[in-house]
């Protein structure tokens, strides 16, 4: 057994049975080992950003890591943006990065690079295998690191000779410590804040956004009168009819302060103190007033559910009735297509159990009001701000949950970063419906020009508009093996979305707004 085979067997033994790949020469022995070892599903992405983004979506839905297979430093570099997003989402991922043979590195061949240096900013753990005998043990440690709360990025660098030389065998992953329990002092501090009679908000993040945790948080809010919100960049939120579904902290600074400005206490459960995405002249970076105290009930790495249950008991909320979403659907609209009419169609037609992977950065901000009361579903938001996330992430989510429909929402500018994900969806027959909000511009950047007080002229505006030529989404999707339709009216969009939800496999809708 060589080092590559010992690594593949260790991954499978450790429960990592999906590998999103874009391999090169240095990974040939790993690729060959995948043929010899049963149990690993290999999924090719045509760009490394698709590979890493798919691992993000998979990990968010599976609560466990997929592996990636990347080719040396440049291959890892191509995947950095979506590893950044995955790290901000606290997604577990195991990266396997091929490297030159240890004795070849000193010759500074064209692909030689500082792989550890490239990996560190987007990894919580990085190691280069020193020899074939260490590969299995290092691989097992990578699995344990990825599974450690709250979810970590582990990057293992595999020199080619450590893959082809003889190795010892398979290693079992070390035990992973459970999430840290709540501290009594923190629970009592939060209870005092809730009893103070002063305006208080409970802000939920990470695992506190699952339905069982929001249910308990909803009871606390109902008993104490506290406002309940979720962080803006929520990696995965379970929402829908019958569930407690708080609103997000707004993105826009002034709107955020409209929500938080009166607060004197903010209780953080798996969330951080909210901050603005960017600095703006004359506006604060932290989105709560200076007079507001923060109280940490549980960090993202902690036992959010246990902490909430303890706090509910402390404030006598166990028998309180939370405000749950009631079942309701908006009506379908007609006439010219607008973002509100798209939202109405999504709210009307979304199937139960749908996974919504949302990168409709400007066009999708109104969606929550229209999807309130839909059947239970999951919503995946952007966490790291790097665009080109949703198409790959939806791909990974569909691999993780093959029995559920995935709805991918993306702007035309964002989708062009990783459009190759459509090919992977077609090749794997994944059940993903992609809606492209085709406004022929980077709309978020026009808004940011106004927010920072810049005075744009024609050159600046030209850098933000996607025209000359217009993008032909139907032809691009068809060329990548995905059926597609163009919708310029609400009626056409309604028909296309209903048909896409009703049939299996990938489908793209070019929504012209």
Short mmCIF file of C-alpha atoms in Angstrom, two decimals, residues 73-419:
data_model
loop_
_atom_site.label_atom_id
_atom_site.label_comp_id
_atom_site.label_asym_id
_atom_site.label_seq_id
_atom_site.Cartn_x
_atom_site.Cartn_y
_atom_site.Cartn_z
CA UNK A 73 -0.01 26.18 -5.04
CA UNK A 74 -1.68 27.69 -8.13
CA UNK A 75 -4.56 25.20 -7.93
CA UNK A 76 -5.07 26.01 -4.27
CA UNK A 77 -4.80 29.70 -5.11
CA UNK A 78 -7.59 29.40 -7.66
CA UNK A 79 -9.84 28.02 -4.92
CA UNK A 80 -9.02 30.57 -2.21
CA UNK A 81 -12.07 32.82 -2.56
CA UNK A 82 -14.53 30.07 -1.75
CA UNK A 83 -12.30 28.66 0.97
CA UNK A 84 -12.45 32.14 2.47
CA UNK A 85 -16.25 31.95 2.35
CA UNK A 86 -16.20 28.44 3.82
CA UNK A 87 -13.97 29.50 6.68
CA UNK A 88 -16.26 32.44 7.49
CA UNK A 89 -19.19 29.99 7.42
CA UNK A 90 -17.35 27.68 9.87
CA UNK A 91 -17.71 24.86 7.37
CA UNK A 92 -15.68 21.67 7.89
CA UNK A 93 -13.46 20.94 4.86
CA UNK A 94 -10.43 18.67 4.30
CA UNK A 95 -8.18 19.98 1.51
CA UNK A 96 -5.68 17.63 -0.10
CA UNK A 97 -3.13 19.66 -2.07
CA UNK A 98 -0.59 17.91 -4.27
CA UNK A 99 3.02 19.05 -4.11
CA UNK A 100 6.23 18.24 -5.98
CA UNK A 101 8.27 15.30 -4.68
CA UNK A 102 10.27 16.41 -1.65
CA UNK A 103 13.60 16.11 -3.49
CA UNK A 104 12.30 18.08 -6.50
CA UNK A 105 11.23 21.21 -4.63
CA UNK A 106 14.79 22.60 -4.35
CA UNK A 107 15.03 22.83 -8.15
CA UNK A 108 12.34 25.57 -8.25
CA UNK A 109 10.33 24.01 -11.08
CA UNK A 110 7.60 26.18 -12.67
CA UNK A 111 4.83 25.08 -10.27
CA UNK A 112 6.97 25.35 -7.13
CA UNK A 113 5.41 27.73 -4.59
CA UNK A 114 4.93 28.31 -0.88
CA UNK A 115 1.82 26.15 -0.54
CA UNK A 116 1.72 26.45 3.23
CA UNK A 117 1.91 30.23 2.92
CA UNK A 118 -0.95 30.24 0.40
CA UNK A 119 -3.05 27.93 2.58
CA UNK A 120 -2.69 29.58 5.99
CA UNK A 121 -5.00 32.59 5.51
CA UNK A 122 -7.92 30.29 4.62
CA UNK A 123 -7.07 27.34 6.86
CA UNK A 124 -7.31 26.60 10.57
CA UNK A 125 -4.76 23.78 10.32
CA UNK A 126 -2.00 23.24 7.73
CA UNK A 127 0.55 20.44 7.48
CA UNK A 128 2.89 19.04 4.84
CA UNK A 129 3.36 15.25 4.99
CA UNK A 130 7.09 14.59 5.63
CA UNK A 131 7.12 10.97 4.38
CA UNK A 132 4.83 8.16 3.24
CA UNK A 133 4.73 6.56 6.69
CA UNK A 134 3.14 9.75 8.10
CA UNK A 135 0.44 10.21 5.45
CA UNK A 136 -2.33 8.17 7.11
CA UNK A 137 -1.76 9.68 10.56
CA UNK A 138 -1.67 13.20 9.11
CA UNK A 139 -4.83 12.50 7.11
CA UNK A 140 -6.62 11.25 10.21
CA UNK A 141 -5.56 14.39 12.07
CA UNK A 142 -6.90 16.54 9.21
CA UNK A 143 -10.31 14.86 9.56
CA UNK A 144 -10.33 15.50 13.31
CA UNK A 145 -9.30 19.12 12.82
CA UNK A 146 -12.08 19.70 10.29
CA UNK A 147 -14.68 18.15 12.60
CA UNK A 148 -13.60 20.19 15.63
CA UNK A 149 -16.25 22.73 16.66
CA UNK A 150 -17.36 25.06 15.28
CA UNK A 151 -16.10 23.57 11.96
CA UNK A 152 -12.62 24.12 10.55
CA UNK A 153 -10.65 24.15 7.31
CA UNK A 154 -7.85 21.56 7.39
CA UNK A 155 -5.27 21.60 4.59
CA UNK A 156 -2.97 18.62 4.09
CA UNK A 157 -0.14 18.99 1.55
CA UNK A 158 0.88 15.74 -0.10
CA UNK A 159 4.31 15.67 -1.82
CA UNK A 160 4.29 13.28 -4.77
CA UNK A 161 6.89 10.89 -3.32
CA UNK A 162 4.97 10.56 -0.06
CA UNK A 163 2.04 9.44 -2.23
CA UNK A 164 3.95 6.84 -4.30
CA UNK A 165 6.30 5.42 -1.63
CA UNK A 166 5.27 2.48 0.56
CA UNK A 167 3.25 3.41 3.64
CA UNK A 168 2.23 1.73 6.88
CA UNK A 169 -1.54 1.41 6.65
CA UNK A 170 -4.77 3.11 7.69
CA UNK A 171 -5.10 5.46 10.68
CA UNK A 172 -8.21 6.19 12.74
CA UNK A 173 -9.18 9.80 13.29
CA UNK A 174 -8.49 11.08 16.83
CA UNK A 175 -11.48 11.79 19.07
CA UNK A 176 -12.99 15.25 18.63
CA UNK A 177 -13.88 17.17 21.80
CA UNK A 178 -17.58 18.07 22.15
CA UNK A 179 -18.67 21.72 21.95
CA UNK A 180 -17.89 23.64 25.13
CA UNK A 181 -20.85 23.74 27.55
CA UNK A 182 -22.32 27.00 28.74
CA UNK A 183 -20.91 28.64 31.86
CA UNK A 184 -23.26 29.34 34.71
CA UNK A 185 -21.91 32.86 35.10
CA UNK A 186 -22.65 33.63 31.42
CA UNK A 187 -26.20 32.23 31.70
CA UNK A 188 -26.94 34.30 34.82
CA UNK A 189 -25.48 37.43 33.21
CA UNK A 190 -27.75 37.00 30.18
CA UNK A 191 -30.75 36.31 32.42
CA UNK A 192 -30.07 39.53 34.34
CA UNK A 193 -29.98 41.46 31.06
CA UNK A 194 -33.30 39.96 30.01
CA UNK A 195 -34.88 40.85 33.37
CA UNK A 196 -33.47 44.40 33.39
CA UNK A 197 -36.48 45.91 31.66
CA UNK A 198 -34.12 47.62 29.22
CA UNK A 199 -34.32 47.01 25.45
CA UNK A 200 -32.60 43.71 24.69
CA UNK A 201 -31.91 41.67 21.55
CA UNK A 202 -30.92 38.01 21.24
CA UNK A 203 -28.69 37.58 18.18
CA UNK A 204 -28.37 34.03 16.84
CA UNK A 205 -25.66 32.54 14.64
CA UNK A 206 -24.15 29.26 13.48
CA UNK A 207 -25.78 26.19 15.15
CA UNK A 208 -28.23 28.43 17.02
CA UNK A 209 -30.00 28.87 13.65
CA UNK A 210 -31.27 25.28 13.52
CA UNK A 211 -34.99 24.82 14.15
CA UNK A 212 -34.63 23.23 17.60
CA UNK A 213 -32.47 26.12 18.83
CA UNK A 214 -34.61 28.91 17.33
CA UNK A 215 -37.63 27.28 18.99
CA UNK A 216 -36.02 27.65 22.43
CA UNK A 217 -34.78 31.17 21.62
CA UNK A 218 -38.32 32.03 20.54
CA UNK A 219 -39.65 30.92 23.92
CA UNK A 220 -37.12 33.12 25.69
CA UNK A 221 -38.08 36.09 23.52
CA UNK A 222 -41.78 35.47 24.10
CA UNK A 223 -41.33 35.31 27.89
CA UNK A 224 -38.99 38.28 28.26
CA UNK A 225 -40.01 40.62 25.45
CA UNK A 226 -36.53 40.54 23.91
CA UNK A 227 -36.22 41.02 20.16
CA UNK A 228 -34.90 38.01 18.22
CA UNK A 229 -32.61 38.43 15.20
CA UNK A 230 -30.05 36.42 13.24
CA UNK A 231 -26.66 37.50 11.96
CA UNK A 232 -26.61 38.86 8.40
CA UNK A 233 -24.17 36.26 7.08
CA UNK A 234 -25.93 33.14 8.33
CA UNK A 235 -24.30 29.99 6.98
CA UNK A 236 -27.45 27.90 7.30
CA UNK A 237 -30.84 28.88 8.70
CA UNK A 238 -33.78 26.47 9.08
CA UNK A 239 -36.99 28.41 8.50
CA UNK A 240 -40.55 28.05 7.20
CA UNK A 241 -44.08 27.38 8.40
CA UNK A 242 -44.27 26.08 11.97
CA UNK A 243 -40.77 27.29 12.77
CA UNK A 244 -39.42 30.34 14.58
CA UNK A 245 -37.79 32.45 11.88
CA UNK A 246 -36.20 35.71 13.05
CA UNK A 247 -35.24 38.48 10.64
CA UNK A 248 -31.61 39.25 9.81
CA UNK A 249 -29.64 42.25 11.00
CA UNK A 250 -29.83 44.59 7.97
CA UNK A 251 -26.84 45.02 5.67
CA UNK A 252 -27.14 48.80 5.24
CA UNK A 253 -25.61 50.69 8.18
CA UNK A 254 -28.44 53.17 8.67
CA UNK A 255 -31.04 50.41 8.46
CA UNK A 256 -29.09 48.33 10.96
CA UNK A 257 -29.07 51.19 13.44
CA UNK A 258 -32.79 51.59 12.87
CA UNK A 259 -33.05 48.11 14.39
CA UNK A 260 -30.32 48.27 17.04
CA UNK A 261 -30.23 51.97 17.96
CA UNK A 262 -32.49 51.67 21.01
CA UNK A 263 -30.78 48.58 22.45
CA UNK A 264 -29.06 48.50 25.82
CA UNK A 265 -28.24 44.78 25.76
CA UNK A 266 -27.37 42.28 23.02
CA UNK A 267 -27.10 38.57 23.87
CA UNK A 268 -24.87 36.67 21.46
CA UNK A 269 -25.58 32.99 20.82
CA UNK A 270 -23.17 31.51 18.27
CA UNK A 271 -22.86 34.98 16.78
CA UNK A 272 -20.44 37.89 16.92
CA UNK A 273 -21.18 41.55 17.57
CA UNK A 274 -22.50 42.77 14.20
CA UNK A 275 -20.19 44.96 12.12
CA UNK A 276 -20.61 46.73 8.80
CA UNK A 277 -19.32 44.98 5.68
CA UNK A 278 -17.26 48.07 4.83
CA UNK A 279 -16.19 51.37 6.33
CA UNK A 280 -18.15 54.44 5.21
CA UNK A 281 -17.15 58.06 5.76
CA UNK A 282 -18.74 59.41 8.93
CA UNK A 283 -20.46 56.14 9.88
CA UNK A 284 -19.60 53.64 12.62
CA UNK A 285 -18.15 50.19 11.94
CA UNK A 286 -19.88 48.40 14.82
CA UNK A 287 -23.64 48.14 14.28
CA UNK A 288 -24.79 48.69 17.85
CA UNK A 289 -24.73 51.91 19.87
CA UNK A 290 -21.88 52.53 22.31
CA UNK A 291 -24.40 52.37 25.15
CA UNK A 292 -25.34 48.77 24.28
CA UNK A 293 -23.65 46.02 26.32
CA UNK A 294 -22.94 42.66 24.71
CA UNK A 295 -23.40 39.40 26.65
CA UNK A 296 -21.89 36.17 25.29
CA UNK A 297 -24.14 33.22 26.09
CA UNK A 298 -22.32 30.76 23.81
CA UNK A 299 -19.56 31.22 21.20
CA UNK A 300 -19.81 29.55 17.81
CA UNK A 301 -17.68 26.68 19.15
CA UNK A 302 -19.94 26.25 22.18
CA UNK A 303 -23.08 24.22 22.87
CA UNK A 304 -25.64 26.77 21.72
CA UNK A 305 -28.61 24.46 22.24
CA UNK A 306 -27.60 23.56 25.78
CA UNK A 307 -26.94 27.21 26.62
CA UNK A 308 -30.36 28.29 25.30
CA UNK A 309 -32.13 25.54 27.23
CA UNK A 310 -30.33 26.59 30.41
CA UNK A 311 -31.23 30.26 29.83
CA UNK A 312 -34.87 29.34 29.11
CA UNK A 313 -35.02 27.52 32.43
CA UNK A 314 -33.36 30.45 34.21
CA UNK A 315 -35.98 32.97 32.97
CA UNK A 316 -38.96 30.59 33.26
CA UNK A 317 -39.58 30.36 29.50
CA UNK A 318 -40.03 26.61 29.11
CA UNK A 319 -43.82 26.87 28.83
CA UNK A 320 -43.86 30.07 26.74
CA UNK A 321 -45.32 29.95 23.24
CA UNK A 322 -42.92 31.36 20.62
CA UNK A 323 -43.99 33.33 17.56
CA UNK A 324 -43.87 30.75 14.77
CA UNK A 325 -44.41 31.31 11.08
CA UNK A 326 -47.94 30.50 9.95
CA UNK A 327 -48.47 28.71 6.67
CA UNK A 328 -49.11 31.16 3.86
CA UNK A 329 -48.15 31.74 0.24
CA UNK A 330 -48.11 34.88 -1.91
CA UNK A 331 -50.10 35.01 -5.14
CA UNK A 332 -48.44 34.70 -8.53
CA UNK A 333 -48.00 38.01 -10.34
CA UNK A 334 -48.30 39.02 -13.98
CA UNK A 335 -46.86 41.65 -16.30
CA UNK A 336 -43.28 42.83 -16.65
CA UNK A 337 -40.75 40.92 -14.57
CA UNK A 338 -39.46 42.59 -11.39
CA UNK A 339 -37.58 41.35 -8.35
CA UNK A 340 -40.79 41.45 -6.31
CA UNK A 341 -42.59 39.29 -8.87
CA UNK A 342 -39.71 36.81 -8.85
CA UNK A 343 -39.97 36.71 -5.05
CA UNK A 344 -43.73 36.08 -5.26
CA UNK A 345 -43.17 33.13 -7.59
CA UNK A 346 -40.49 31.64 -5.35
CA UNK A 347 -42.72 32.03 -2.30
CA UNK A 348 -45.67 30.49 -4.11
CA UNK A 349 -43.91 27.53 -5.70
CA UNK A 350 -41.02 26.57 -3.38
CA UNK A 351 -41.34 22.87 -2.45
CA UNK A 352 -41.07 21.52 1.07
CA UNK A 353 -37.51 20.69 2.10
CA UNK A 354 -36.01 23.05 -0.46
CA UNK A 355 -32.44 24.25 0.10
CA UNK A 356 -32.10 27.88 -0.99
CA UNK A 357 -28.53 28.92 -1.76
CA UNK A 358 -28.74 32.68 -1.93
CA UNK A 359 -26.25 35.00 -3.65
CA UNK A 360 -28.80 37.43 -5.05
CA UNK A 361 -26.93 40.17 -3.24
CA UNK A 362 -29.09 43.17 -4.14
CA UNK A 363 -32.04 41.63 -5.98
CA UNK A 364 -32.76 39.02 -3.32
CA UNK A 365 -32.96 41.21 -0.24
CA UNK A 366 -36.78 41.26 -0.36
CA UNK A 367 -37.13 37.49 -0.58
CA UNK A 368 -37.64 36.80 3.11
CA UNK A 369 -40.93 38.66 3.29
CA UNK A 370 -42.29 36.62 0.37
CA UNK A 371 -41.04 33.23 1.59
CA UNK A 372 -42.30 33.59 5.15
CA UNK A 373 -44.82 30.81 5.69
CA UNK A 374 -43.48 28.54 2.94
CA UNK A 375 -43.08 24.87 3.89
CA UNK A 376 -39.99 24.14 6.03
CA UNK A 377 -36.74 24.76 4.16
CA UNK A 378 -33.06 25.71 4.64
CA UNK A 379 -31.48 28.99 3.57
CA UNK A 380 -27.74 29.35 2.91
CA UNK A 381 -26.40 32.92 2.88
CA UNK A 382 -23.05 34.33 1.90
CA UNK A 383 -20.68 34.59 4.85
CA UNK A 384 -17.37 35.86 3.53
CA UNK A 385 -18.45 38.41 0.93
CA UNK A 386 -16.45 36.89 -1.93
CA UNK A 387 -18.75 36.47 -4.92
CA UNK A 388 -18.99 33.43 -7.15
CA UNK A 389 -20.19 31.31 -4.24
CA UNK A 390 -23.75 30.19 -4.93
CA UNK A 391 -23.47 28.02 -8.06
CA UNK A 392 -20.70 25.83 -6.57
CA UNK A 393 -22.26 25.80 -3.10
CA UNK A 394 -25.62 24.73 -4.51
CA UNK A 395 -23.78 21.95 -6.33
CA UNK A 396 -22.29 20.68 -3.09
CA UNK A 397 -25.60 20.99 -1.24
CA UNK A 398 -27.28 18.85 -3.91
CA UNK A 399 -24.59 16.18 -3.49
CA UNK A 400 -25.10 16.22 0.29
CA UNK A 401 -28.92 16.05 0.07
CA UNK A 402 -29.87 14.17 -3.12
CA UNK A 403 -33.50 13.79 -1.99
CA UNK A 404 -34.07 17.56 -1.73
CA UNK A 405 -34.55 20.28 -4.34
CA UNK A 406 -31.90 23.01 -4.37
CA UNK A 407 -32.76 26.54 -5.49
CA UNK A 408 -29.71 28.62 -6.42
CA UNK A 409 -30.21 32.40 -6.60
CA UNK A 410 -27.43 34.44 -8.17
CA UNK A 411 -26.84 37.74 -9.86
CA UNK A 412 -25.41 37.71 -13.36
CA UNK A 413 -22.14 39.27 -12.20
CA UNK A 414 -21.62 36.74 -9.40
CA UNK A 415 -22.55 33.72 -11.51
CA UNK A 416 -19.91 34.47 -14.16
CA UNK A 417 -17.16 33.81 -11.61
CA UNK A 418 -17.97 30.09 -11.36
CA UNK A 419 -20.35 29.27 -14.20
#
